[in-house]
Amino acid sequence: MLNNLAALHADIGNYKLAIDLCEQAIAIQEKMGFTRELLIFKNNLATIYMNSGDLFKADSLFSEVINVYKNSNQEKDLYYIKTLINYAVLLRKQN
């Protein structure tokens, strides 16, 4: 729920609130342990960072998520592919 609300705020350019909501969603999810949703939420936060212009934080978080997917043999997961696409967009913005 918080993750969806964060996405809505990001869509209207309210990045500060979007980041706060997404960080709250991640904190709650982390208390529940490692889940697929945690990776999805972190991908979403990285995307918000990227769209807000914080390319360094976006790069760091995308890299973390990609490494977790690779290390857990989940490269066929749809959200892994979405993370790779988002990371490619980031790399293009950096150049």
Tab-separated table of N, CA, C and O in Angstrom:
chain	number	residue	atom	x	y	z
A	1	MET	N	0.820	-1.181	0.000
A	1	MET	CA	0.000	0.000	0.000
A	1	MET	C	0.876	1.262	0.000
A	1	MET	O	0.660	2.144	-0.805
A	2	LEU	N	1.863	1.316	0.893
A	2	LEU	CA	2.754	2.476	0.921
A	2	LEU	C	3.543	2.593	-0.369
A	2	LEU	O	3.780	3.697	-0.868
A	3	ASN	N	3.948	1.449	-0.921
A	3	ASN	CA	4.699	1.454	-2.166
A	3	ASN	C	3.864	2.035	-3.305
A	3	ASN	O	4.365	2.811	-4.115
A	4	ASN	N	2.589	1.674	-3.356
A	4	ASN	CA	1.696	2.211	-4.385
A	4	ASN	C	1.485	3.705	-4.207
A	4	ASN	O	1.458	4.462	-5.183
A	5	LEU	N	1.337	4.131	-2.978
A	5	LEU	CA	1.185	5.560	-2.691
A	5	LEU	C	2.448	6.316	-3.068
A	5	LEU	O	2.379	7.423	-3.619
A	6	ALA	N	3.595	5.720	-2.820
A	6	ALA	CA	4.871	6.333	-3.210
A	6	ALA	C	4.925	6.516	-4.722
A	6	ALA	O	5.347	7.567	-5.217
A	7	ALA	N	4.488	5.500	-5.456
A	7	ALA	CA	4.491	5.587	-6.923
A	7	ALA	C	3.583	6.708	-7.415
A	7	ALA	O	3.937	7.434	-8.352
A	8	LEU	N	2.442	6.875	-6.781
A	8	LEU	CA	1.529	7.958	-7.169
A	8	LEU	C	2.161	9.325	-6.943
A	8	LEU	O	2.074	10.210	-7.797
A	9	HIS	N	2.808	9.488	-5.807
A	9	HIS	CA	3.465	10.773	-5.524
A	9	HIS	C	4.643	11.015	-6.473
A	9	HIS	O	4.869	12.154	-6.895
A	10	ALA	N	5.352	9.968	-6.817
A	10	ALA	CA	6.454	10.113	-7.771
A	10	ALA	C	5.916	10.538	-9.136
A	10	ALA	O	6.521	11.380	-9.808
A	11	ASP	N	4.777	9.983	-9.526
A	11	ASP	CA	4.181	10.319	-10.822
A	11	ASP	C	3.827	11.798	-10.946
A	11	ASP	O	3.864	12.353	-12.035
A	12	ILE	N	3.502	12.425	-9.819
A	12	ILE	CA	3.156	13.849	-9.879
A	12	ILE	C	4.339	14.738	-9.490
A	12	ILE	O	4.190	15.943	-9.334
A	13	GLY	N	5.502	14.117	-9.331
A	13	GLY	CA	6.716	14.884	-9.080
A	13	GLY	C	6.976	15.237	-7.637
A	13	GLY	O	7.881	16.001	-7.339
A	14	ASN	N	6.236	14.648	-6.726
A	14	ASN	CA	6.443	14.889	-5.301
A	14	ASN	C	7.438	13.846	-4.781
A	14	ASN	O	7.089	12.937	-4.028
A	15	TYR	N	8.693	14.009	-5.206
A	15	TYR	CA	9.702	12.987	-4.952
A	15	TYR	C	10.069	12.839	-3.486
A	15	TYR	O	10.300	11.720	-3.016
A	16	LYS	N	10.119	13.923	-2.759
A	16	LYS	CA	10.504	13.829	-1.349
A	16	LYS	C	9.538	12.928	-0.578
A	16	LYS	O	9.956	12.037	0.150
A	17	LEU	N	8.239	13.142	-0.770
A	17	LEU	CA	7.247	12.305	-0.096
A	17	LEU	C	7.280	10.882	-0.651
A	17	LEU	O	7.163	9.915	0.106
A	18	ALA	N	7.477	10.754	-1.946
A	18	ALA	CA	7.532	9.427	-2.555
A	18	ALA	C	8.686	8.609	-1.968
A	18	ALA	O	8.521	7.429	-1.655
A	19	ILE	N	9.838	9.248	-1.815
A	19	ILE	CA	11.004	8.564	-1.239
A	19	ILE	C	10.724	8.156	0.202
A	19	ILE	O	11.010	7.022	0.601
A	20	ASP	N	10.143	9.043	0.973
A	20	ASP	CA	9.824	8.746	2.370
A	20	ASP	C	8.866	7.553	2.467
A	20	ASP	O	9.083	6.634	3.261
A	21	LEU	N	7.826	7.550	1.653
A	21	LEU	CA	6.847	6.461	1.687
A	21	LEU	C	7.473	5.137	1.255
A	21	LEU	O	7.219	4.093	1.859
A	22	CYS	N	8.304	5.207	0.243
A	22	CYS	CA	8.953	3.993	-0.237
A	22	CYS	C	9.930	3.443	0.811
A	22	CYS	O	9.997	2.231	1.027
A	23	GLU	N	10.654	4.332	1.467
A	23	GLU	CA	11.565	3.892	2.535
A	23	GLU	C	10.791	3.255	3.682
A	23	GLU	O	11.252	2.271	4.272
A	24	GLN	N	9.622	3.785	3.999
A	24	GLN	CA	8.779	3.177	5.042
A	24	GLN	C	8.329	1.784	4.628
A	24	GLN	O	8.346	0.843	5.436
A	25	ALA	N	7.928	1.641	3.361
A	25	ALA	CA	7.490	0.333	2.858
A	25	ALA	C	8.636	-0.675	2.928
A	25	ALA	O	8.427	-1.828	3.322
A	26	ILE	N	9.834	-0.237	2.584
A	26	ILE	CA	11.004	-1.115	2.647
A	26	ILE	C	11.304	-1.519	4.085
A	26	ILE	O	11.578	-2.693	4.366
A	27	ALA	N	11.239	-0.570	5.006
A	27	ALA	CA	11.511	-0.871	6.422
A	27	ALA	C	10.530	-1.914	6.954
A	27	ALA	O	10.925	-2.847	7.671
A	28	ILE	N	9.279	-1.767	6.604
A	28	ILE	CA	8.259	-2.742	7.051
A	28	ILE	C	8.550	-4.105	6.437
A	28	ILE	O	8.501	-5.130	7.132
A	29	GLN	N	8.858	-4.114	5.160
A	29	GLN	CA	9.117	-5.374	4.465
A	29	GLN	C	10.361	-6.058	5.018
A	29	GLN	O	10.397	-7.277	5.147
A	30	GLU	N	11.390	-5.281	5.368
A	30	GLU	CA	12.614	-5.859	5.925
A	30	GLU	C	12.354	-6.549	7.264
A	30	GLU	O	12.988	-7.549	7.581
A	31	LYS	N	11.415	-6.027	8.039
A	31	LYS	CA	11.068	-6.663	9.316
A	31	LYS	C	10.430	-8.026	9.087
A	31	LYS	O	10.498	-8.903	9.952
A	32	MET	N	9.825	-8.198	7.921
A	32	MET	CA	9.170	-9.463	7.587
A	32	MET	C	10.167	-10.464	6.998
A	32	MET	O	9.828	-11.609	6.747
A	33	GLY	N	11.383	-10.012	6.761
A	33	GLY	CA	12.402	-10.874	6.171
A	33	GLY	C	12.490	-10.652	4.674
A	33	GLY	O	11.741	-9.888	4.081
A	34	PHE	N	13.452	-11.351	4.074
A	34	PHE	CA	13.669	-11.218	2.638
A	34	PHE	C	12.476	-11.766	1.873
A	34	PHE	O	12.041	-12.891	2.093
A	35	THR	N	11.945	-10.944	1.000
A	35	THR	CA	10.860	-11.381	0.134
A	35	THR	C	11.055	-10.766	-1.245
A	35	THR	O	11.820	-9.813	-1.419
A	36	ARG	N	10.344	-11.293	-2.183
A	36	ARG	CA	10.361	-10.747	-3.543
A	36	ARG	C	9.895	-9.293	-3.525
A	36	ARG	O	10.416	-8.457	-4.260
A	37	GLU	N	8.916	-8.995	-2.692
A	37	GLU	CA	8.395	-7.639	-2.615
A	37	GLU	C	9.460	-6.639	-2.195
A	37	GLU	O	9.465	-5.504	-2.638
A	38	LEU	N	10.366	-7.069	-1.334
A	38	LEU	CA	11.445	-6.180	-0.900
A	38	LEU	C	12.275	-5.726	-2.099
A	38	LEU	O	12.609	-4.545	-2.220
A	39	LEU	N	12.581	-6.645	-2.994
A	39	LEU	CA	13.333	-6.283	-4.194
A	39	LEU	C	12.531	-5.350	-5.093
A	39	LEU	O	13.075	-4.405	-5.670
A	40	ILE	N	11.241	-5.603	-5.195
A	40	ILE	CA	10.366	-4.738	-6.001
A	40	ILE	C	10.348	-3.335	-5.416
A	40	ILE	O	10.470	-2.343	-6.152
A	41	PHE	N	10.210	-3.230	-4.109
A	41	PHE	CA	10.161	-1.917	-3.459
A	41	PHE	C	11.488	-1.173	-3.641
A	41	PHE	O	11.505	0.037	-3.878
A	42	LYS	N	12.602	-1.909	-3.537
A	42	LYS	CA	13.906	-1.257	-3.718
A	42	LYS	C	14.102	-0.816	-5.167
A	42	LYS	O	14.672	0.244	-5.424
A	43	ASN	N	13.624	-1.605	-6.119
A	43	ASN	CA	13.665	-1.188	-7.518
A	43	ASN	C	12.848	0.088	-7.702
A	43	ASN	O	13.284	1.016	-8.393
A	44	ASN	N	11.688	0.139	-7.081
A	44	ASN	CA	10.843	1.334	-7.192
A	44	ASN	C	11.522	2.554	-6.578
A	44	ASN	O	11.464	3.648	-7.147
A	45	LEU	N	12.176	2.365	-5.436
A	45	LEU	CA	12.879	3.479	-4.798
A	45	LEU	C	14.028	3.949	-5.691
A	45	LEU	O	14.234	5.158	-5.871
A	46	ALA	N	14.762	3.022	-6.272
A	46	ALA	CA	15.847	3.400	-7.179
A	46	ALA	C	15.312	4.187	-8.366
A	46	ALA	O	15.923	5.171	-8.799
A	47	THR	N	14.163	3.789	-8.874
A	47	THR	CA	13.549	4.501	-9.990
A	47	THR	C	13.145	5.909	-9.580
A	47	THR	O	13.326	6.865	-10.347
A	48	ILE	N	12.624	6.050	-8.379
A	48	ILE	CA	12.263	7.385	-7.878
A	48	ILE	C	13.512	8.245	-7.732
A	48	ILE	O	13.512	9.411	-8.125
A	49	TYR	N	14.575	7.667	-7.180
A	49	TYR	CA	15.839	8.410	-7.089
A	49	TYR	C	16.287	8.874	-8.478
A	49	TYR	O	16.690	10.021	-8.660
A	50	MET	N	16.234	7.973	-9.435
A	50	MET	CA	16.664	8.304	-10.788
A	50	MET	C	15.831	9.461	-11.355
A	50	MET	O	16.383	10.423	-11.887
A	51	ASN	N	14.521	9.352	-11.223
A	51	ASN	CA	13.643	10.381	-11.775
A	51	ASN	C	13.758	11.714	-11.051
A	51	ASN	O	13.467	12.758	-11.628
A	52	SER	N	14.198	11.660	-9.792
A	52	SER	CA	14.366	12.908	-9.033
A	52	SER	C	15.737	13.536	-9.290
A	52	SER	O	16.010	14.631	-8.814
A	53	GLY	N	16.601	12.815	-10.020
A	53	GLY	CA	17.915	13.343	-10.353
A	53	GLY	C	19.044	12.855	-9.479
A	53	GLY	O	20.197	13.216	-9.688
A	54	ASP	N	18.744	12.013	-8.482
A	54	ASP	CA	19.796	11.478	-7.614
A	54	ASP	C	20.329	10.189	-8.241
A	54	ASP	O	20.000	9.075	-7.808
A	55	LEU	N	21.152	10.349	-9.261
A	55	LEU	CA	21.622	9.207	-10.041
A	55	LEU	C	22.567	8.306	-9.259
A	55	LEU	O	22.595	7.092	-9.470
A	56	PHE	N	23.329	8.874	-8.333
A	56	PHE	CA	24.249	8.063	-7.532
A	56	PHE	C	23.480	7.071	-6.659
A	56	PHE	O	23.806	5.881	-6.626
A	57	LYS	N	22.463	7.552	-5.937
A	57	LYS	CA	21.674	6.647	-5.082
A	57	LYS	C	20.933	5.621	-5.932
A	57	LYS	O	20.814	4.453	-5.544
A	58	ALA	N	20.433	6.061	-7.087
A	58	ALA	CA	19.729	5.139	-7.975
A	58	ALA	C	20.662	4.027	-8.433
A	58	ALA	O	20.302	2.837	-8.389
A	59	ASP	N	21.860	4.399	-8.850
A	59	ASP	CA	22.833	3.417	-9.328
A	59	ASP	C	23.169	2.408	-8.237
A	59	ASP	O	23.179	1.193	-8.469
A	60	SER	N	23.410	2.893	-7.044
A	60	SER	CA	23.762	2.028	-5.925
A	60	SER	C	22.643	1.030	-5.616
A	60	SER	O	22.887	-0.165	-5.422
A	61	LEU	N	21.422	1.512	-5.591
A	61	LEU	CA	20.287	0.654	-5.244
A	61	LEU	C	19.959	-0.329	-6.367
A	61	LEU	O	19.687	-1.504	-6.104
A	62	PHE	N	20.000	0.126	-7.623
A	62	PHE	CA	19.788	-0.809	-8.737
A	62	PHE	C	20.835	-1.920	-8.697
A	62	PHE	O	20.512	-3.096	-8.869
A	63	SER	N	22.087	-1.561	-8.460
A	63	SER	CA	23.162	-2.556	-8.407
A	63	SER	C	22.920	-3.569	-7.297
A	63	SER	O	23.121	-4.779	-7.487
A	64	GLU	N	22.477	-3.078	-6.142
A	64	GLU	CA	22.175	-3.983	-5.024
A	64	GLU	C	21.089	-4.978	-5.418
A	64	GLU	O	21.223	-6.191	-5.184
A	65	VAL	N	20.015	-4.481	-5.998
A	65	VAL	CA	18.890	-5.354	-6.373
A	65	VAL	C	19.316	-6.369	-7.433
A	65	VAL	O	19.004	-7.562	-7.332
A	66	ILE	N	20.044	-5.908	-8.434
A	66	ILE	CA	20.509	-6.808	-9.497
A	66	ILE	C	21.390	-7.915	-8.914
A	66	ILE	O	21.237	-9.090	-9.269
A	67	ASN	N	22.279	-7.563	-7.999
A	67	ASN	CA	23.152	-8.568	-7.383
A	67	ASN	C	22.372	-9.592	-6.576
A	67	ASN	O	22.695	-10.785	-6.594
A	68	VAL	N	21.346	-9.153	-5.866
A	68	VAL	CA	20.532	-10.105	-5.098
A	68	VAL	C	19.828	-11.073	-6.034
A	68	VAL	O	19.811	-12.282	-5.799
A	69	TYR	N	19.240	-10.550	-7.115
A	69	TYR	CA	18.595	-11.442	-8.087
A	69	TYR	C	19.594	-12.461	-8.646
A	69	TYR	O	19.300	-13.647	-8.717
A	70	LYS	N	20.774	-11.991	-9.033
A	70	LYS	CA	21.782	-12.887	-9.606
A	70	LYS	C	22.228	-13.934	-8.597
A	70	LYS	O	22.336	-15.122	-8.929
A	71	ASN	N	22.506	-13.504	-7.371
A	71	ASN	CA	23.011	-14.421	-6.347
A	71	ASN	C	21.977	-15.418	-5.871
A	71	ASN	O	22.327	-16.433	-5.271
A	72	SER	N	20.708	-15.137	-6.117
A	72	SER	CA	19.658	-16.072	-5.699
A	72	SER	C	19.052	-16.809	-6.894
A	72	SER	O	17.978	-17.412	-6.774
A	73	ASN	N	19.751	-16.754	-8.027
A	73	ASN	CA	19.314	-17.469	-9.242
A	73	ASN	C	17.880	-17.149	-9.640
A	73	ASN	O	17.099	-18.035	-9.957
A	74	GLN	N	17.545	-15.864	-9.615
A	74	GLN	CA	16.191	-15.443	-9.978
A	74	GLN	C	16.201	-14.584	-11.248
A	74	GLN	O	15.357	-13.721	-11.428
A	75	GLU	N	17.135	-14.863	-12.148
A	75	GLU	CA	17.262	-14.041	-13.343
A	75	GLU	C	16.083	-14.144	-14.302
A	75	GLU	O	15.959	-13.336	-15.205
A	76	LYS	N	15.204	-15.114	-14.100
A	76	LYS	CA	14.022	-15.240	-14.971
A	76	LYS	C	12.813	-14.501	-14.404
A	76	LYS	O	11.766	-14.444	-15.040
A	77	ASP	N	12.965	-13.932	-13.235
A	77	ASP	CA	11.874	-13.189	-12.599
A	77	ASP	C	11.575	-11.929	-13.413
A	77	ASP	O	12.477	-11.208	-13.825
A	78	LEU	N	10.309	-11.664	-13.634
A	78	LEU	CA	9.882	-10.499	-14.402
A	78	LEU	C	10.422	-9.201	-13.815
A	78	LEU	O	10.849	-8.302	-14.551
A	79	TYR	N	10.454	-9.099	-12.498
A	79	TYR	CA	10.930	-7.872	-11.873
A	79	TYR	C	12.447	-7.713	-11.970
A	79	TYR	O	12.954	-6.604	-11.918
A	80	TYR	N	13.158	-8.808	-12.143
A	80	TYR	CA	14.592	-8.709	-12.431
A	80	TYR	C	14.778	-8.033	-13.788
A	80	TYR	O	15.594	-7.132	-13.938
A	81	ILE	N	13.991	-8.463	-14.739
A	81	ILE	CA	14.062	-7.879	-16.083
A	81	ILE	C	13.670	-6.402	-16.037
A	81	ILE	O	14.329	-5.560	-16.654
A	82	LYS	N	12.640	-6.071	-15.275
A	82	LYS	CA	12.241	-4.668	-15.138
A	82	LYS	C	13.351	-3.841	-14.488
A	82	LYS	O	13.593	-2.699	-14.878
A	83	THR	N	14.026	-4.438	-13.513
A	83	THR	CA	15.136	-3.733	-12.868
A	83	THR	C	16.260	-3.484	-13.869
A	83	THR	O	16.839	-2.394	-13.901
A	84	LEU	N	16.553	-4.469	-14.698
A	84	LEU	CA	17.590	-4.291	-15.718
A	84	LEU	C	17.222	-3.184	-16.702
A	84	LEU	O	18.071	-2.383	-17.098
A	85	ILE	N	15.962	-3.129	-17.081
A	85	ILE	CA	15.506	-2.077	-17.997
A	85	ILE	C	15.654	-0.713	-17.333
A	85	ILE	O	16.158	0.235	-17.945
A	86	ASN	N	15.226	-0.612	-16.074
A	86	ASN	CA	15.357	0.655	-15.356
A	86	ASN	C	16.824	1.060	-15.217
A	86	ASN	O	17.169	2.238	-15.344
A	87	TYR	N	17.678	0.075	-14.969
A	87	TYR	CA	19.105	0.362	-14.841
A	87	TYR	C	19.681	0.844	-16.177
A	87	TYR	O	20.526	1.744	-16.206
A	88	ALA	N	19.217	0.257	-17.258
A	88	ALA	CA	19.671	0.699	-18.584
A	88	ALA	C	19.261	2.154	-18.830
A	88	ALA	O	20.042	2.935	-19.389
A	89	VAL	N	18.069	2.515	-18.416
A	89	VAL	CA	17.626	3.915	-18.537
A	89	VAL	C	18.547	4.823	-17.741
A	89	VAL	O	18.960	5.898	-18.209
A	90	LEU	N	18.903	4.400	-16.532
A	90	LEU	CA	19.817	5.177	-15.698
A	90	LEU	C	21.169	5.363	-16.382
A	90	LEU	O	21.702	6.472	-16.438
A	91	LEU	N	21.704	4.275	-16.910
A	91	LEU	CA	23.005	4.355	-17.587
A	91	LEU	C	22.951	5.311	-18.774
A	91	LEU	O	23.892	6.066	-19.014
A	92	ARG	N	21.848	5.305	-19.460
A	92	ARG	CA	21.692	6.236	-20.584
A	92	ARG	C	21.656	7.682	-20.102
A	92	ARG	O	22.230	8.571	-20.712
A	93	LYS	N	20.985	7.916	-18.971
A	93	LYS	CA	20.929	9.263	-18.410
A	93	LYS	C	22.302	9.731	-17.941
A	93	LYS	O	22.595	10.912	-17.975
A	94	GLN	N	23.139	8.808	-17.501
A	94	GLN	CA	24.466	9.156	-17.003
A	94	GLN	C	25.415	9.528	-18.130
A	94	GLN	O	26.407	10.191	-17.894
A	95	ASN	N	25.123	9.112	-19.334
A	95	ASN	CA	26.023	9.388	-20.471
A	95	ASN	C	25.548	10.526	-21.306
A	95	ASN	O	24.649	11.070	-21.431
